[in-house]
Amino acid sequence: MWEISSLPSHRELSVRRILTYALAALFAAFFWVIVSAPATHAADATWSGAVIKYNGNDYNGPASAKTITDLGLLNGTKAYTYIEPAPTSVGSAPPPQRNIHVIYFAPGADSSVATSAKYKTYVYQGPSNFTNPTAPTDVTLAKQSTAANPGTTSCDVSGIGWIVCPITTFLAKGMDWIFNILSGFLAVRPVATSQDTSLYRAWTYMRNFANVAFVIAFLIIIYSQLTNLGITNYSIKKLLPRLIIAALLVNLSYYICAVAVDLSNILGYSIQSVFIQLRNSLVGTEGNSWNVVSWDSITGFILSGGTLAAAGTIGLITTLSTYGLAGSIFLLLPALVAGLMAVLVALIIMATRQAIITILIIIAPLAFVAYLLPNTEKWFDKWRSTFMTMLILFPAFSVVFGGSQLAAAAIIQNADSINLIILGMLVQVAPLFVTPLLIKLSGSLLGKIASTINNPNKGIIDRTRNWSKERSDNIKARRLGTGARPGFKGAAQRNAQRLDHNRRVREGYQKYHESIADNRFAGSAANQRLHEAQHEAETAKKTIEERLSRDLSIKVKVTPEMLKKEMAMRIVSDEAATEKGKLDRIHEGMRAGVDPTSIRGIGGVPVGGVLTELTKQSEAATRDLALSAIASQNSKRIQQSIVSGSLLRNNEQIDGQLLRDYAGGVDFKNGADSALAFAVTQKYEADVKLVNERVQLIKQFKLNGDQRQNLAMRKLDNLGNLIPVQGKYVLDGQTYTYDFSPDDAYAQDAAIDYQFTAGSYNNIKEIIQNSGGSLKAFNNTISGNISTKGVPDKAAWMGGVFIDKVVRGDIVDLASMQKEIVDTFIMKGKIQPERWAKNDAEAISDMKNAIISQPRTADLNLKLAKLKETIAVILDKKSEMYGSTTEASRDAFAELSNIL
C-alpha cells in the first residue's frame, strides 16, 4: 500500500516554487536581451564585403604598414583609402589638386565590430608622398555583415563561426530530442472513460466503498435528527453541504482525474511547442544571423580556451603520470557508473510516477470521502497535493526545456562577443543539470524512492567509488614507491614521483613555517597574557565545580532521601566491583592453567569443569604473551647494547658529526659528555641484568662452591653435571640447555659475583690475587664486591687503598698481593684492633706469610713492633676484643706474633 507523503515543509522546495524560479529566470533573460540589445543608428559609412562605402566612394584596404607610416599614423592603425582619379590639365595651366581620403581605426581596434572611425584627407602628390593633412573628423560606421562575405552562410561568427553554429544547432536539436524522450515517460496515458478498462473497474470498487460510507453517514444524520443524540443540529447543517459535495465528487472523481491528466499532457506538450515556435520565429529553424565578433573577443576566447585546454592537458598528464593508465581507468569508472545509475534512477522514478498516478486515480473516491470530516480532511489534502505534484512535473519539464532553448537563442542572437555566445551555449544545456533536481524535488515520495535506490551506504555508485578509489590509490602508491624504468617508458612515472616529491616538500615547509609561527606566538607576551587568562578561567571553573561538589555532598549528607540513594548507589558500585573481582579471580586461575569450576565450581558449588577447554586456551595465550614480552625485552636490550657500544667507541659519524656530538644536540658544552655517561649507564645496566640472569641459572643448576669457583676461574672441565661441550644439564630428570661456554663472560662474571656472597675466604682470595691478571676484565666487579660484600670484615688488610690497587690491576698474583699487604696495610695503613680481631684465621695467616716474604727493613721492624703490641692487646683475655676472636684466629695471631 502506498503511503501518501505530507505537504512539503517551509524548508523544502515545492514544485510551485520551482516553477516560480524558472519563470523568473526566463523573464530575467528576456529583460536582459532587451536591455543589452545594441542600439541602431543611421551610419555614415557601410561595409560592402571588405570595402567601406562612404559618400558614394569605395575605400579599399587595409593599407600596408609603409602607407600607414607615410600617412603619419600610429603603428597598428588599420586604414582604408580612396584616391581621387587623376584630373586632366587644360592648356598650359597646371593640373588641379588631387587628394587621398583616409578612414582609419584606432590601433588595436577590431574594425569588424567598430561603429565609428576617423576621417581625414591629404594632398596626393604621388605614391608615398602625402601632404597637408586635414583635421580628423568622426564617421559612424555600420558593423560588418558576415553574410556579405564570400563563402559564408547565415550562421557565421567571424573566426570561429564554423564551430559555434553547428554546436549550438546540435545542442538545440539535442535538447529537443531529449525532451521528446523524457516527455514519453512524463506524459500519462489518457484516462479512458470506457467502463471496460481495468482502471475504471478498480475505481468502481473504491467508489462502491465510498458510497457505503455515504449511506452510513446519512443514517447517522437521520438517527441524530430523530433522537437528538450524536450529531447536533448545528453540526448537521454544517456537514450536510460538504456531504452533498463529496457525494458528487466521489462519483465524478474518475472523470475529474481524467481531465487533470489530459490537462497535464496538453500543458506539457503545448508549452514546449510554444517555446519552439518562439525560438524558430526569433532565429529561424536552420540557423542564426549573428553579428561579427571583434578580434579582441576572439583572441580573449582563444587565450582563455587555450588556457583551459592547457590546464586540462596538464591535469590529464598529471593524472596519467600519477595513477598510470590502469589507475586512471579506475578513476573514470565511478563517473561512468554514476552516469548510468543517474539514467537508471531517472527511468525508475518516472515509471514509479506513472504507477503512483494510477493508484491515486483508483483511490480518488476514498480521498473525497476523507474530505467530509475535519479529522480526515488532512488525508484528502495529502492526496490532492501528491496528485497535483505528479501532474505538474510534466509542464515543469516543458518550461525548463523550452525556456532554456528560447533564452539561449535570444542571448546568442544579440551576442556581440564570444563570452556571450558561450553563455548562450551553457544555457542550452542547463536542462541536463536541472532535470535531476526537478525529479528530486517533484515530491518527497519520489525523493524517498530515489534515495532508496541509491542508498549512500549501500548504493552501487558509492560502493563503486570506494572500490575504484582503493585500487587507484594502491596503483598510485606503487608507482610513487617503486623505481621508474629508464628512458621514455619511465618518463611519466618519474614525472609523477617528481610532482609527489615537490608536493611533500611544500607541505613539509608549510608545517615547518607553521611550527615557527606557533613557537613565535607561544613565546609572545600576548600568549603569556592569554595563558594567564585561561589559567584564571580554569581556576575559577574548578573552584565553582569544587564548591558545587562540596555543597552537594553537604546536602546529600543532611537529606535522608538523597543520602539513602547515594549510599545505595555506592553499595551497588561496591557489589559490582566485588563481582568483577570474582570474575578476575576466575580468569587469573584460568591463566594459571587451573579451571576453578573443576575444583570448587562457582560460589563453592562444583559445576563439572565447564571452563576446562577455555582454561587451556587461556593458559596458552598467557604463556605466549609472557614469551612475547621476554622476546621484546631481549630485543630492546640488544638495541640498547648496540647504541651504547657505538657511543662508547665513537668512531662513526652522522651528518658530519661524531656520534657523541650528534647525540649531544644543541648542548655543545656538555652534550657529548652526557651522551657518553648515558652510554656507560646503559651498558652497565645491561651487563648487570645479564649477570643477574646468569646468577639465577647458577642457582637453578645448584652448582657447589668448587664448581662455582671453577666457573669463575674458567676451569670449565670440572662443573659437575654441566657438560660444556654439549651445553646441557640434567636436573631432576629434566634436561636444560645453557651457554656456559668459555666465551660467556657474563657467566664468569656471575660466578665471581656469587662467590663473594657464598664462597669461602680462599675462593675470594684466589679471585682477588688474579684480578690484575687472568681476571683483569672483571676487576670492576671484584673491587666492587670487596667493599659491598664485607670482605674487609674477613681480612682487614683489604681496605680502601688495597681496593684502589685492585681497580688499577696491580694485583696480578700471590706475590703482588703479599707485597701490597705489607706496603698498604702494615706500612701505610691504620690498623683498627676492634676490626682486625674479627678477621678469619686464613686472612691472619696470609698476613704472616706476606711479612715473611718481604725483606726486613728498619721501618718495617718499627711497624711490626707496633703490630705485635696490638696483637697482645687483642689476645689479652681481659680486653673486650678477646671475645671477638675465635680459637683459630687466636692461634693465627699467636703465630703472627712469634715472627714479629
Coordinates of N, CA and C in Angstrom, one line a residue, residues 708-791:
R708 N 81.4 -23.4 41.3 CA 81.3 -22.0 41.0 C 82.7 -21.4 40.9
Q709 N 83.6 -21.9 41.7 CA 85.0 -21.3 41.7 C 85.6 -21.7 40.3
N710 N 85.4 -22.9 39.9 CA 86.0 -23.3 38.6 C 85.4 -22.5 37.5
L711 N 84.1 -22.2 37.6 CA 83.5 -21.4 36.5 C 84.0 -19.9 36.6
A712 N 84.3 -19.4 37.8 CA 84.8 -18.1 37.9 C 86.2 -18.0 37.4
M713 N 87.0 -19.1 37.6 CA 88.4 -19.1 37.1 C 88.5 -19.7 35.7
R714 N 87.4 -19.9 35.1 CA 87.4 -20.5 33.7 C 88.0 -21.9 33.7
K715 N 87.8 -22.7 34.7 CA 88.2 -24.1 34.8 C 87.0 -24.9 34.5
L716 N 86.6 -24.9 33.2 CA 85.3 -25.5 32.8 C 85.3 -27.0 32.6
D717 N 86.5 -27.6 33.0 CA 86.5 -29.1 32.9 C 86.0 -29.8 34.1
N718 N 85.5 -29.1 35.1 CA 85.0 -29.7 36.3 C 83.8 -28.9 36.8
L719 N 82.7 -29.1 36.2 CA 81.5 -28.3 36.5 C 80.4 -29.3 37.0
G720 N 80.7 -30.5 37.4 CA 79.7 -31.4 37.9 C 78.9 -31.9 36.7
N721 N 77.6 -31.8 36.8 CA 76.7 -32.3 35.8 C 76.6 -31.4 34.6
L722 N 77.3 -30.2 34.6 CA 77.3 -29.4 33.5 C 78.3 -29.9 32.5
I723 N 77.9 -30.0 31.2 CA 78.7 -30.5 30.2 C 79.0 -29.4 29.2
P724 N 80.2 -28.7 29.2 CA 80.4 -27.6 28.4 C 80.3 -27.9 26.9
V725 N 80.7 -29.0 26.5 CA 80.7 -29.3 25.1 C 79.3 -29.5 24.6
Q726 N 78.5 -30.2 25.3 CA 77.1 -30.4 24.8 C 76.2 -29.2 25.2
G727 N 76.6 -28.5 26.2 CA 75.7 -27.4 26.7 C 74.5 -27.8 27.3
K728 N 74.5 -28.9 28.1 CA 73.3 -29.5 28.7 C 73.5 -29.7 30.1
Y729 N 72.4 -29.8 30.9 CA 72.5 -30.0 32.3 C 71.2 -30.8 32.7
V730 N 71.4 -31.9 33.4 CA 70.3 -32.8 33.8 C 70.0 -32.6 35.2
L731 N 68.8 -32.2 35.5 CA 68.4 -32.0 36.9 C 67.0 -32.5 37.1
D732 N 66.8 -33.4 38.1 CA 65.5 -33.9 38.4 C 64.8 -34.6 37.2
G733 N 65.6 -35.2 36.4 CA 65.1 -35.9 35.2 C 64.8 -35.0 34.0
Q734 N 65.0 -33.7 34.1 CA 64.8 -32.8 33.0 C 66.1 -32.3 32.5
T735 N 66.2 -32.1 31.2 CA 67.4 -31.6 30.5 C 67.3 -30.2 30.2
Y736 N 68.3 -29.4 30.6 CA 68.3 -27.9 30.4 C 69.5 -27.6 29.5
T737 N 69.3 -26.7 28.6 CA 70.4 -26.2 27.8 C 70.9 -24.9 28.4
Y738 N 72.2 -24.6 28.2 CA 72.8 -23.4 28.8 C 73.9 -23.0 27.9
D739 N 74.5 -21.8 28.2 CA 75.5 -21.2 27.4 C 76.7 -20.8 28.2
F740 N 77.2 -21.8 29.2 CA 78.3 -21.5 30.0 C 79.6 -21.9 29.2
S741 N 79.7 -21.4 28.0 CA 80.9 -21.7 27.2 C 82.1 -20.8 27.7
P742 N 83.3 -21.1 27.2 CA 84.4 -20.3 27.6 C 84.3 -18.8 27.2
D743 N 83.5 -18.6 26.2 CA 83.3 -17.2 25.7 C 82.2 -16.4 26.5
D744 N 81.5 -17.1 27.4 CA 80.4 -16.4 28.1 C 81.0 -15.7 29.3
A745 N 81.3 -14.4 29.1 CA 81.9 -13.6 30.1 C 80.9 -13.3 31.2
Y746 N 79.6 -13.2 30.8 CA 78.5 -12.9 31.8 C 78.4 -14.1 32.8
A747 N 78.6 -15.3 32.4 CA 78.5 -16.4 33.3 C 79.7 -16.4 34.3
Q748 N 80.9 -16.1 33.7 CA 82.1 -16.0 34.6 C 81.9 -14.8 35.6
D749 N 81.4 -13.7 35.1 CA 81.2 -12.5 36.0 C 80.1 -12.9 37.1
A750 N 79.1 -13.7 36.7 CA 78.1 -14.1 37.7 C 78.7 -15.0 38.7
A751 N 79.6 -15.9 38.3 CA 80.2 -16.8 39.3 C 81.1 -16.0 40.2
I752 N 81.9 -15.0 39.7 CA 82.7 -14.2 40.6 C 81.8 -13.5 41.6
D753 N 80.8 -12.9 41.1 CA 79.9 -12.1 42.0 C 79.3 -13.0 43.0
Y754 N 78.8 -14.2 42.6 CA 78.2 -15.2 43.5 C 79.2 -15.6 44.6
Q755 N 80.4 -15.8 44.2 CA 81.4 -16.3 45.2 C 81.7 -15.3 46.3
F756 N 81.6 -14.0 46.0 CA 81.8 -13.0 47.0 C 80.7 -13.1 48.1
T757 N 79.6 -13.7 47.7 CA 78.5 -13.8 48.6 C 78.5 -15.1 49.3
A758 N 78.7 -16.2 48.6 CA 78.5 -17.6 49.1 C 79.8 -18.3 49.2
G759 N 80.9 -17.8 48.6 CA 82.2 -18.6 48.6 C 83.0 -18.4 49.9
S760 N 84.0 -19.3 50.0 CA 84.9 -19.2 51.1 C 85.9 -18.1 51.0
Y761 N 86.6 -17.9 52.1 CA 87.7 -16.9 52.1 C 88.7 -17.2 51.0
N762 N 89.1 -18.5 51.0 CA 90.1 -18.9 50.0 C 89.7 -18.7 48.6
N763 N 88.4 -18.9 48.3 CA 87.8 -18.7 47.0 C 88.0 -17.2 46.6
I764 N 87.6 -16.4 47.6 CA 87.7 -14.9 47.3 C 89.1 -14.5 47.1
K765 N 90.0 -15.0 47.9 CA 91.4 -14.6 47.8 C 92.0 -15.0 46.5
E766 N 91.6 -16.2 46.0 CA 92.1 -16.6 44.7 C 91.6 -15.7 43.6
I767 N 90.4 -15.3 43.7 CA 89.8 -14.4 42.7 C 90.6 -13.0 42.7
I768 N 90.8 -12.5 44.0 CA 91.4 -11.2 44.1 C 92.9 -11.2 43.6
Q769 N 93.6 -12.3 43.9 CA 95.0 -12.3 43.6 C 95.2 -12.4 42.1
N770 N 94.1 -12.7 41.3 CA 94.2 -12.8 39.9 C 93.4 -11.6 39.2
S771 N 93.0 -10.7 40.0 CA 92.2 -9.6 39.5 C 92.9 -8.7 38.5
G772 N 94.2 -8.6 38.5 CA 95.0 -7.9 37.6 C 95.6 -8.8 36.5
G773 N 95.4 -10.1 36.6 CA 95.9 -11.0 35.6 C 94.9 -11.6 34.8
S774 N 94.6 -12.9 35.0 CA 93.6 -13.6 34.2 C 92.2 -13.0 34.3
L775 N 91.9 -12.4 35.4 CA 90.6 -11.8 35.7 C 90.5 -10.3 35.6
K776 N 91.5 -9.7 34.8 CA 91.5 -8.3 34.7 C 90.2 -7.7 34.1
A777 N 89.6 -8.4 33.3 CA 88.3 -7.9 32.6 C 87.2 -7.7 33.7
F778 N 87.4 -8.4 34.8 CA 86.4 -8.3 35.8 C 86.8 -7.5 37.1
N779 N 87.9 -6.7 37.0 CA 88.4 -6.1 38.2 C 87.4 -5.1 38.8
N780 N 86.5 -4.5 37.9 CA 85.4 -3.6 38.5 C 84.5 -4.4 39.3
T781 N 84.1 -5.6 38.9 CA 83.2 -6.4 39.7 C 83.9 -6.9 41.0
I782 N 85.2 -7.2 40.8 CA 85.9 -7.7 42.0 C 86.1 -6.6 43.0
S783 N 86.5 -5.4 42.6 CA 86.7 -4.3 43.5 C 85.4 -3.9 44.2
G784 N 84.4 -3.9 43.4 CA 83.1 -3.5 43.9 C 82.6 -4.5 45.0
N785 N 82.8 -5.7 44.8 CA 82.4 -6.7 45.7 C 83.2 -6.7 47.0
I786 N 84.5 -6.3 46.9 CA 85.3 -6.3 48.1 C 84.7 -5.3 49.2
S787 N 84.2 -4.2 48.7 CA 83.6 -3.2 49.6 C 82.2 -3.5 50.0
T788 N 81.4 -4.0 49.0 CA 80.0 -4.2 49.3 C 79.6 -5.5 49.9
K789 N 80.5 -6.5 49.8 CA 80.1 -7.8 50.3 C 80.8 -8.1 51.7
G790 N 81.4 -7.0 52.3 CA 82.0 -7.2 53.6 C 83.3 -8.0 53.7
V791 N 84.1 -8.0 52.6 CA 85.4 -8.7 52.6 C 86.3 -8.2 53.6

